[in-house]
PDB file of C-alpha atoms in Angstrom:
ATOM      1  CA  UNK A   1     105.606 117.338  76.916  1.00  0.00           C
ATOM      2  CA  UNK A   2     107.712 115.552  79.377  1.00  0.00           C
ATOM      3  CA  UNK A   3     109.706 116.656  82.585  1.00  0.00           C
ATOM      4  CA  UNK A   4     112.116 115.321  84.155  1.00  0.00           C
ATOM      5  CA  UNK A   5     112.693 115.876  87.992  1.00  0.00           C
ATOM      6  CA  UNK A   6     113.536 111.900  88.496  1.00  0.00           C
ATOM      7  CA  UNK A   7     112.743 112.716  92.612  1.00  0.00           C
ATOM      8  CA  UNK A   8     108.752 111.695  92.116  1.00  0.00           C
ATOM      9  CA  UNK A   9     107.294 108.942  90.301  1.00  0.00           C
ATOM     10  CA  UNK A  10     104.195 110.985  90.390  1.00  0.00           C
ATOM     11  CA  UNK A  11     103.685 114.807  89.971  1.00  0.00           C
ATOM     12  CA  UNK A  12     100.967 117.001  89.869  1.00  0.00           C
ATOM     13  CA  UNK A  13     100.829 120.422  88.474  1.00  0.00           C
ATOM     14  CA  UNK A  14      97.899 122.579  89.106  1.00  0.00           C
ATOM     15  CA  UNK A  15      95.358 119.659  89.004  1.00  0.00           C
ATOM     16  CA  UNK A  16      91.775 120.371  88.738  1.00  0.00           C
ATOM     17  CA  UNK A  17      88.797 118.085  88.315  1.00  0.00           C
ATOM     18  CA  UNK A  18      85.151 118.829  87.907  1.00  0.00           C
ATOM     19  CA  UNK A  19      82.193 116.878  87.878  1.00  0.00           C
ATOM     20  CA  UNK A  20      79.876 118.785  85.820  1.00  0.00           C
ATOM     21  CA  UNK A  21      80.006 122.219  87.683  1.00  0.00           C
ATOM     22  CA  UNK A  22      81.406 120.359  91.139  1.00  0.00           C
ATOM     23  CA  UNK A  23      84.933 121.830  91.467  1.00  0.00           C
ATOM     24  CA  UNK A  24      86.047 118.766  92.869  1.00  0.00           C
ATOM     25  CA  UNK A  25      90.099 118.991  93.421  1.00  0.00           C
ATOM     26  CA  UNK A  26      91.490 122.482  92.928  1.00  0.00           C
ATOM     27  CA  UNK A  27      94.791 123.593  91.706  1.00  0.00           C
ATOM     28  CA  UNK A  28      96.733 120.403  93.679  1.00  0.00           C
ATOM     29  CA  UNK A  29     100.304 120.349  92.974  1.00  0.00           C
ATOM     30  CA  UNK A  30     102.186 117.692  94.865  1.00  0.00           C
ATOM     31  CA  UNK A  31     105.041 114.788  94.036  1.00  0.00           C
ATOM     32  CA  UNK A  32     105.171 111.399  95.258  1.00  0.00           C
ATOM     33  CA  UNK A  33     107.865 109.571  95.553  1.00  0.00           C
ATOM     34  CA  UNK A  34     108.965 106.052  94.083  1.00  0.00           C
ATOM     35  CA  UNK A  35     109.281 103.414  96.664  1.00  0.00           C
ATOM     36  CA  UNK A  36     107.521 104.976  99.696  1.00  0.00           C
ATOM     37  CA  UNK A  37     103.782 104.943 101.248  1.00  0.00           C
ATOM     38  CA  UNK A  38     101.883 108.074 100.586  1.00  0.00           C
ATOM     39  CA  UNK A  39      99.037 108.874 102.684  1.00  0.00           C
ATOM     40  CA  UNK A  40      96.330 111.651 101.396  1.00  0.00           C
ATOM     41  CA  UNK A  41      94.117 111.784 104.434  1.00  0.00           C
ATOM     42  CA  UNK A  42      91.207 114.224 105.024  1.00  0.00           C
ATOM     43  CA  UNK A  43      87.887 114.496 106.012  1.00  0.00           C
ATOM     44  CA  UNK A  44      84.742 112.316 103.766  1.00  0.00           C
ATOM     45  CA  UNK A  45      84.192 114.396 100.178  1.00  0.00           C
ATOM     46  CA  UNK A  46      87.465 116.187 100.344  1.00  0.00           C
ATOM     47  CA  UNK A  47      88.124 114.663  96.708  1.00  0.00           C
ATOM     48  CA  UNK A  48      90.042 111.944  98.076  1.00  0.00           C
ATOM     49  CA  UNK A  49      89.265 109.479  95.947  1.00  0.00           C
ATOM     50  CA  UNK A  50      88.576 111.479  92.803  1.00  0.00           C
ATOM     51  CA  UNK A  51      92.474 112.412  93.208  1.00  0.00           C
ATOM     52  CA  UNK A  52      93.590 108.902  93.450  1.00  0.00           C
ATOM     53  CA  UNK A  53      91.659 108.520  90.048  1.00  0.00           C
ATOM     54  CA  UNK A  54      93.278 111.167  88.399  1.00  0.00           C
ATOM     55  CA  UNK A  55      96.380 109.381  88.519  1.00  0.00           C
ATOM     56  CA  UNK A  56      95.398 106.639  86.181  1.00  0.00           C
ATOM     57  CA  UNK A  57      92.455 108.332  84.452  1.00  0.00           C
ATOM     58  CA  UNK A  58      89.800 106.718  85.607  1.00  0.00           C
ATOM     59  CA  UNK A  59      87.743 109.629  86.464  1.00  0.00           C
ATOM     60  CA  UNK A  60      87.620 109.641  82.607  1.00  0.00           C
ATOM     61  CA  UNK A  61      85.193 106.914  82.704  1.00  0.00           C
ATOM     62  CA  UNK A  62      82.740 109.354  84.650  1.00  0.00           C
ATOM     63  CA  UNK A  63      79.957 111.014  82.848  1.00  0.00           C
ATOM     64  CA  UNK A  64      80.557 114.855  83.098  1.00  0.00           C
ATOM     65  CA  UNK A  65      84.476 114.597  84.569  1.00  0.00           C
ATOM     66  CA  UNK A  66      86.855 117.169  83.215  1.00  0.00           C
ATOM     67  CA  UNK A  67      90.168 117.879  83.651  1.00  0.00           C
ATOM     68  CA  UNK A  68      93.174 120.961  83.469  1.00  0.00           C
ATOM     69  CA  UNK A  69      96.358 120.808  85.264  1.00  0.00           C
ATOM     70  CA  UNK A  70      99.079 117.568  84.852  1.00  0.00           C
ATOM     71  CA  UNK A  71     100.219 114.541  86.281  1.00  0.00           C
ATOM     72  CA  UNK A  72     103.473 113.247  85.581  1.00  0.00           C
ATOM     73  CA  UNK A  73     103.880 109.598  85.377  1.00  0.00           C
ATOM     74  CA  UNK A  74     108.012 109.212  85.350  1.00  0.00           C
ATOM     75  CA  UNK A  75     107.955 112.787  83.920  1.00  0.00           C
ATOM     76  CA  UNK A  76     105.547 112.106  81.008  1.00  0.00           C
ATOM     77  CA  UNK A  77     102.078 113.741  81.315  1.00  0.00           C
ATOM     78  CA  UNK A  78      99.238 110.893  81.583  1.00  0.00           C
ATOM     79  CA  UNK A  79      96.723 113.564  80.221  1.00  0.00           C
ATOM     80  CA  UNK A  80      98.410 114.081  77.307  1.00  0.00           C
ATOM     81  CA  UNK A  81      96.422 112.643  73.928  1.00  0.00           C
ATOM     82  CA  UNK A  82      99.212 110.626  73.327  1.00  0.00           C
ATOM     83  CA  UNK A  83      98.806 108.468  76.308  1.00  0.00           C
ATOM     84  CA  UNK A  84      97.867 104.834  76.038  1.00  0.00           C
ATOM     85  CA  UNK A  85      95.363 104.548  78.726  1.00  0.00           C
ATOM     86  CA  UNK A  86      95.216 100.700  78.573  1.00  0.00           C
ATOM     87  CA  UNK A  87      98.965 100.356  79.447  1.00  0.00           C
ATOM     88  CA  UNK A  88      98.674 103.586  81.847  1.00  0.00           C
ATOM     89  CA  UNK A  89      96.269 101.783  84.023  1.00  0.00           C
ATOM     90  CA  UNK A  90      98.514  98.657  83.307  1.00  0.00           C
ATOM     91  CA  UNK A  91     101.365 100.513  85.385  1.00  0.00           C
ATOM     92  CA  UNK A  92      99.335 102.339  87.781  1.00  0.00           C
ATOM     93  CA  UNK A  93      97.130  99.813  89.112  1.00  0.00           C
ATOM     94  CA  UNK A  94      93.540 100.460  91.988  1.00  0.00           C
ATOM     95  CA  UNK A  95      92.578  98.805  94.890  1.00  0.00           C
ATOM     96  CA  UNK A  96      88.719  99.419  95.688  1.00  0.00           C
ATOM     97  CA  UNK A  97      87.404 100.552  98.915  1.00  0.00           C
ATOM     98  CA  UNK A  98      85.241  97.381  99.145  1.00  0.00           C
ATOM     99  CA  UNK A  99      87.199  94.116  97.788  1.00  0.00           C
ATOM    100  CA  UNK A 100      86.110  93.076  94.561  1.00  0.00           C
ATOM    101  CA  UNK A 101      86.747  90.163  93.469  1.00  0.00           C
ATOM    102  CA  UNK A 102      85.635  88.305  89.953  1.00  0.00           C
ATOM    103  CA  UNK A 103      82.955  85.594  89.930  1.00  0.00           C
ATOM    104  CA  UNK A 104      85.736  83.336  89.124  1.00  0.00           C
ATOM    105  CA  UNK A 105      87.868  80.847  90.766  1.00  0.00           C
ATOM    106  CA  UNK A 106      91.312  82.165  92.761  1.00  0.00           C
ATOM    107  CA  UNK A 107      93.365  81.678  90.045  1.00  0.00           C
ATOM    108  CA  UNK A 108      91.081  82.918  87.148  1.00  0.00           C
ATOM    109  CA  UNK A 109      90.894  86.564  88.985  1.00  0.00           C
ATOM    110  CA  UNK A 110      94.743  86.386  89.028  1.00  0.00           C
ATOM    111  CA  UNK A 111      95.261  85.272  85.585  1.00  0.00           C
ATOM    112  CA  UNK A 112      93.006  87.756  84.550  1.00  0.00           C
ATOM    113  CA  UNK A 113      95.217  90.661  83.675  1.00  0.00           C
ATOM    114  CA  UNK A 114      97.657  88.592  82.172  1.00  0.00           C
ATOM    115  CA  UNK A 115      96.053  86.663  79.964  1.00  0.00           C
ATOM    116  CA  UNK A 116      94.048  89.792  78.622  1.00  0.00           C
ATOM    117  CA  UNK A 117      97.772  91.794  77.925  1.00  0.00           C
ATOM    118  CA  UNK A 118      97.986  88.434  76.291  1.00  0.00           C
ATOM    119  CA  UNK A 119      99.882  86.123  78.245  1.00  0.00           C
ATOM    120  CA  UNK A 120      98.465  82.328  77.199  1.00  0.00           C
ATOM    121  CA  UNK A 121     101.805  79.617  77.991  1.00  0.00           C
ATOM    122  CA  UNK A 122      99.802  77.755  81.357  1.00  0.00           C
ATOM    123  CA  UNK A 123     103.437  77.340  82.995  1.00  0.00           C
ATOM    124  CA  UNK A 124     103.714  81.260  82.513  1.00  0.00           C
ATOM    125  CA  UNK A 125     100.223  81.879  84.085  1.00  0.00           C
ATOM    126  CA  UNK A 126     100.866  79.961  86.932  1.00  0.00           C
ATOM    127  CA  UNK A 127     104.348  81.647  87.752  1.00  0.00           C
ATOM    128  CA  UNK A 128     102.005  84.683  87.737  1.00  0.00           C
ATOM    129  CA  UNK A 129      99.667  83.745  89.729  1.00  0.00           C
ATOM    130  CA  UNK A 130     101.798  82.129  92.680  1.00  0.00           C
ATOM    131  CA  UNK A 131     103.802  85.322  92.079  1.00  0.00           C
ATOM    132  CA  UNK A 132     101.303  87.675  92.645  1.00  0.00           C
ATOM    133  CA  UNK A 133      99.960  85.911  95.559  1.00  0.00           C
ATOM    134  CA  UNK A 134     102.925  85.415  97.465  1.00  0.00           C
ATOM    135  CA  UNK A 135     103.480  89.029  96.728  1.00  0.00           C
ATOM    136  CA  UNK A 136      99.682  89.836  98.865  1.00  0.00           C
ATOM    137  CA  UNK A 137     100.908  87.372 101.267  1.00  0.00           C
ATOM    138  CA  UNK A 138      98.158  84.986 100.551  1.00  0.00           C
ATOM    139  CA  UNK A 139      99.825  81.829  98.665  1.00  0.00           C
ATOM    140  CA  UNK A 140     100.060  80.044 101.965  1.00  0.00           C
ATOM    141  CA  UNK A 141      96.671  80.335 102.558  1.00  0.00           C
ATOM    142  CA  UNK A 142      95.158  79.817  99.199  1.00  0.00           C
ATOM    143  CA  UNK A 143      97.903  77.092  97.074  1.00  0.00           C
ATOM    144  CA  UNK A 144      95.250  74.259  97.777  1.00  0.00           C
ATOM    145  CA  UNK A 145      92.440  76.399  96.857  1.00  0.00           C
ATOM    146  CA  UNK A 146      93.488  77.744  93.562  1.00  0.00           C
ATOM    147  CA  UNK A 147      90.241  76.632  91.662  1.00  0.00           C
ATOM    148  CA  UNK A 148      87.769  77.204  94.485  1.00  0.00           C
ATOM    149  CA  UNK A 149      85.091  80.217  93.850  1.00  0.00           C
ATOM    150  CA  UNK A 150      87.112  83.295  95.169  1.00  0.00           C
ATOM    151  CA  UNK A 151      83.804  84.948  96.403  1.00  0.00           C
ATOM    152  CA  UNK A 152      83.703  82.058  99.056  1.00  0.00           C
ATOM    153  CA  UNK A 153      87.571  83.776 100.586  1.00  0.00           C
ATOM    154  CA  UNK A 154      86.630  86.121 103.623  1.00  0.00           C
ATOM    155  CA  UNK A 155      86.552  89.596 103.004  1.00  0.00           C
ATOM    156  CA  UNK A 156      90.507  90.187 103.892  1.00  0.00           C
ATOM    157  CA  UNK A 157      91.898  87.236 101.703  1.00  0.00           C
ATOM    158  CA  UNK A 158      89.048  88.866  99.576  1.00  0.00           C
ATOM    159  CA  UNK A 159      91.071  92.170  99.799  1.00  0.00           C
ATOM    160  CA  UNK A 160      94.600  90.658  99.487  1.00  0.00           C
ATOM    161  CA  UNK A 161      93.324  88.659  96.505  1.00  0.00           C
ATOM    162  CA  UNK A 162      92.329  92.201  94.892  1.00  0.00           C
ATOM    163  CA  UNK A 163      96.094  93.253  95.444  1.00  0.00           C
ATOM    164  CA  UNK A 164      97.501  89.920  93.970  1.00  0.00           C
ATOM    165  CA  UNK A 165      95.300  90.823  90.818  1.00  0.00           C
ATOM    166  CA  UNK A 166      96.729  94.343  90.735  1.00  0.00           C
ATOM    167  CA  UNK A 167     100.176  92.928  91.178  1.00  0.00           C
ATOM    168  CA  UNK A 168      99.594  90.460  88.326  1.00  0.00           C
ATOM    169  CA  UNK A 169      99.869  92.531  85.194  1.00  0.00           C
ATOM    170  CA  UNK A 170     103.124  93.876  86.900  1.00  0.00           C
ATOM    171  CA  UNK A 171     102.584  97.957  87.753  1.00  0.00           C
ATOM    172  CA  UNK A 172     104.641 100.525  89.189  1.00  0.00           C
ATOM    173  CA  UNK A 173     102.242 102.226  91.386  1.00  0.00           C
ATOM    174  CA  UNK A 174      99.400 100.825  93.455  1.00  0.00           C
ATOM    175  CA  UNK A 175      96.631 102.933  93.920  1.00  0.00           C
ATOM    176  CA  UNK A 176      94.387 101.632  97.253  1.00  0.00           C
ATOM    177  CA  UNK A 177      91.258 103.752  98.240  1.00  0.00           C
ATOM    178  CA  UNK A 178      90.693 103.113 101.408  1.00  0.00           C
ATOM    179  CA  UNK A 179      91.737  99.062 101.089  1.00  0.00           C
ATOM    180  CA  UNK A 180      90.622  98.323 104.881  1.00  0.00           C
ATOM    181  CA  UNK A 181      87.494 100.689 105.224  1.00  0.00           C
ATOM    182  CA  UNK A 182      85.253  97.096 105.594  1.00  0.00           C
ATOM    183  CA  UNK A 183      87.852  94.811 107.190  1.00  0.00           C
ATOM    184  CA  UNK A 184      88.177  93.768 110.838  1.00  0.00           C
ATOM    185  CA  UNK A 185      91.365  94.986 113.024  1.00  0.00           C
ATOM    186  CA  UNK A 186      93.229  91.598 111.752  1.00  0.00           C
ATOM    187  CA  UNK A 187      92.701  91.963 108.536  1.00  0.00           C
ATOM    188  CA  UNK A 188      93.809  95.445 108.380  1.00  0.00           C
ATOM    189  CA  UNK A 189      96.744  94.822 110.197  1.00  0.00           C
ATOM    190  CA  UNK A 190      97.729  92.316 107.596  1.00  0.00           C
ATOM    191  CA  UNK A 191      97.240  94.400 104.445  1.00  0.00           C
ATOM    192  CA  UNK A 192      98.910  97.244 106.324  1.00  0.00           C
ATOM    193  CA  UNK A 193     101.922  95.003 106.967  1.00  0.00           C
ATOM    194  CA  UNK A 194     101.564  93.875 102.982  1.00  0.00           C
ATOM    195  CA  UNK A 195     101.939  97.617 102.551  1.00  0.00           C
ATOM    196  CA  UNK A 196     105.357  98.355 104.332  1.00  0.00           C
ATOM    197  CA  UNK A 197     106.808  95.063 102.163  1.00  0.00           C
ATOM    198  CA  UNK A 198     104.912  95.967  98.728  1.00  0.00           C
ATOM    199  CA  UNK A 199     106.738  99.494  99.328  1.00  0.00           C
ATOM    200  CA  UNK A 200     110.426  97.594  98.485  1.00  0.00           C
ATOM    201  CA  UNK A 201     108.913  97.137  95.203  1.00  0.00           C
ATOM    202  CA  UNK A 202     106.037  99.271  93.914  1.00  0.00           C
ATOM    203  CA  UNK A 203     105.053 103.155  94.894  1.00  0.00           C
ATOM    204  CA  UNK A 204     101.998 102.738  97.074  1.00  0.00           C
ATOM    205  CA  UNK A 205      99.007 105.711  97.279  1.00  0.00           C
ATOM    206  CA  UNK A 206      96.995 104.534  99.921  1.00  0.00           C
ATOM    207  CA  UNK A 207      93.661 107.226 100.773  1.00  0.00           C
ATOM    208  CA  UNK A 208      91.999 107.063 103.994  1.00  0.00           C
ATOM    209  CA  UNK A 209      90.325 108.759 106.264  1.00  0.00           C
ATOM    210  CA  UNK A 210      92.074 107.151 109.434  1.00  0.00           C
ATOM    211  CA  UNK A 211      94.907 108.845 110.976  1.00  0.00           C
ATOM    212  CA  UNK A 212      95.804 106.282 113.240  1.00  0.00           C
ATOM    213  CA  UNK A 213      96.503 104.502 109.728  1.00  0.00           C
ATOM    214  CA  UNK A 214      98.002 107.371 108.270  1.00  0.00           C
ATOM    215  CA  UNK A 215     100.294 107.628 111.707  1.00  0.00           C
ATOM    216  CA  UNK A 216     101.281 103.750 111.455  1.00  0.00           C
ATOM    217  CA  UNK A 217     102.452 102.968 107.330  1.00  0.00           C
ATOM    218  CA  UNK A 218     102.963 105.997 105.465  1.00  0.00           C
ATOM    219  CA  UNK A 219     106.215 107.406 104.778  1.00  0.00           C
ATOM    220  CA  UNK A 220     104.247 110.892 103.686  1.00  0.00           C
ATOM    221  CA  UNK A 221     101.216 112.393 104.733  1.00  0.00           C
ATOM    222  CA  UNK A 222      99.283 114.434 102.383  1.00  0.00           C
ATOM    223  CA  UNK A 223      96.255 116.372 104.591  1.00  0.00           C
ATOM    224  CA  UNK A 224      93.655 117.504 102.122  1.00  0.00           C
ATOM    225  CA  UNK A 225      89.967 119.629 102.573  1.00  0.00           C
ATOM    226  CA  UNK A 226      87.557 120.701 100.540  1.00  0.00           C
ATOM    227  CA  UNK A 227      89.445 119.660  97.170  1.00  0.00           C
ATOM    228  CA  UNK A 228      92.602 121.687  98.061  1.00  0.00           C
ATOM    229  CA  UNK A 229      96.068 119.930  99.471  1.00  0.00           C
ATOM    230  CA  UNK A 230      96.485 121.877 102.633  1.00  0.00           C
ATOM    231  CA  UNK A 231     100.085 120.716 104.457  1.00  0.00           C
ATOM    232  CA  UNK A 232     101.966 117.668 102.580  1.00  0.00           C
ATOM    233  CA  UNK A 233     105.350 116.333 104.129  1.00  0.00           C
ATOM    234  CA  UNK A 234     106.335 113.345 106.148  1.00  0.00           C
ATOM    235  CA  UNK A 235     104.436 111.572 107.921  1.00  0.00           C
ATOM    236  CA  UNK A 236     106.032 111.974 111.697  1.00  0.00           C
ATOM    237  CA  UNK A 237     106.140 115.848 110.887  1.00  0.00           C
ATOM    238  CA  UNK A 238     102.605 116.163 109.777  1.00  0.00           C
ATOM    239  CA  UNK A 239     101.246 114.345 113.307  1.00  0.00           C
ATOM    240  CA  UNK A 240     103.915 116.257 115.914  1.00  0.00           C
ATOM    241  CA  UNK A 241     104.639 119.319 114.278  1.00  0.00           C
ATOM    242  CA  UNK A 242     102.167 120.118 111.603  1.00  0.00           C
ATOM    243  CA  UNK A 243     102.495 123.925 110.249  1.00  0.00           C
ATOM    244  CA  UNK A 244      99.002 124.922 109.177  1.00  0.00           C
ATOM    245  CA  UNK A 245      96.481 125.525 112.007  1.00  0.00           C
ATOM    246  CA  UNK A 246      93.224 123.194 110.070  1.00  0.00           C
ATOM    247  CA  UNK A 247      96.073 120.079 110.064  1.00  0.00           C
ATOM    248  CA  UNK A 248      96.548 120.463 114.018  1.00  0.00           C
ATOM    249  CA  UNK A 249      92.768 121.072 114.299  1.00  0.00           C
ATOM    250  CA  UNK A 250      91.925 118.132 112.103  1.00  0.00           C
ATOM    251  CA  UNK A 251      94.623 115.643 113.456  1.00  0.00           C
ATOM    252  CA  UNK A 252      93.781 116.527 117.460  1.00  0.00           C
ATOM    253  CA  UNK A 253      89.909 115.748 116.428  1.00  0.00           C
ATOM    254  CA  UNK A 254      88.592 119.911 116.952  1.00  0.00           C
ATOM    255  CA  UNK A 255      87.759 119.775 114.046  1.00  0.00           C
ATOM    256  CA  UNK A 256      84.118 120.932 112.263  1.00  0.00           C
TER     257      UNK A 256
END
């Protein structure tokens, strides 16, 4: 059954998620809206991550994951049995925590996606591909490179050429899970700046566990513990007047 609050591109209703007997994310209710960075920050095994992955299934992939509660993709519930995970997962697209890239030449990670929704015409491809890369501000750096071994990029163009991939199959949301946990200060300032312009275009969920981060991109600022959302609203808000005493207590560092 849909809904149809056109505000969020993505709503929770009374989400839970259990591994096994591990109550994981309890009871989180929460919207995000289209066309803005939202940050769910919080403390290491919170159930960070394991939210991000409810909103594209891919907890389903995890021995022992279960599921109650919804999520509203554009007011349609993703864990409905009607869904069509392939194309779900198609509009809501992950970056990984540690970039990822194919064993594959530049291009041949881009092209990837597309030519598995089936997308074969080579002039087609490679509007995709410089697409996609201008899009993770990396053409400039890559154009000559194309059919080079991506593995031999450094671990930033590494990331960005994880985002291009993303981008390729054209989504609507862009998951990233902590996208510049292994990246130097340069390279995170240049896939946070690739955040404020992918924003224009695409509804960006980026987790992490540093506030300064948090502080510096995100529109909204989701603080979550122990599996439950605790104080959600934006971003300058959250860090100068939050409302719940555990938000000032994390964000001022007394916290634990």
């Amino acid at each position: 059954m849909g809904r149809n609050s056109g505000e969020f591109k993505i709503e929770t209703e009374d989400l839970n998620v259990w591994f096994w007997n591990k109550h994981v994310v309890k009871g989180f209710s929460i919207g995000i809206r289209a066309n803005c960075i939202t940050a769910i920050m919080g403390p290491s095994g919170c159930g960070k991550t394991t939210l991000l992955r409810a909103f594209n299934r891919m907890n389903d992939m995890i021995e022992g994951s279960r599921t109650s509660g919804s999520v509203y993709l554009d007011g349609e519930d993703i864990n409905s049995n009607r869904t069509d995970v392939v194309e779900l997962r198609r509009r809501v697209g992950m970056v990984f925590q540690k970039p990822n890239p194919f064993p594959k030449s530049i291009y041949d990670n881009v092209a990837f996606g597309p030519r598995i929704h089936g997308v074969r015409d080579k002039r087609k491809l490679d509007e995709i591909v410089r697409f996609s890369l201008e899009e993770a501000a990396l053409w400039d750096e890559v154009k000559d490179r194309l059919h080079e071994s991506a593995l031999r990029l450094s671990g930033g163009q590494q990331q960005r050429l994880c985002i291009a991939r993303a981008l390729a199959v054209a989504p609507e949301v862009i998951l990233m899970d902590e996208p510049c946990s292994a990246l130097d200060p340069i390279s995170t300032s240049k896939i946070e700046e690739l955040m404020r312009r992918l924003k224009r275009n695409y509804t960006v969920v980026l987790v992490t566990h540093n506030m300064q981060q948090a502080a510096r991109v995100a529109d909204y600022t989701a603080f979550m513990y122990l599996g439950e959302l605790i104080e959600y609203g934006e971003t300058s808000r959250i860090f100068e007047r939050p409302e719940k005493e555990l938000t000032e207590r994390y964000i001022t560092g007394r916290f634990g």
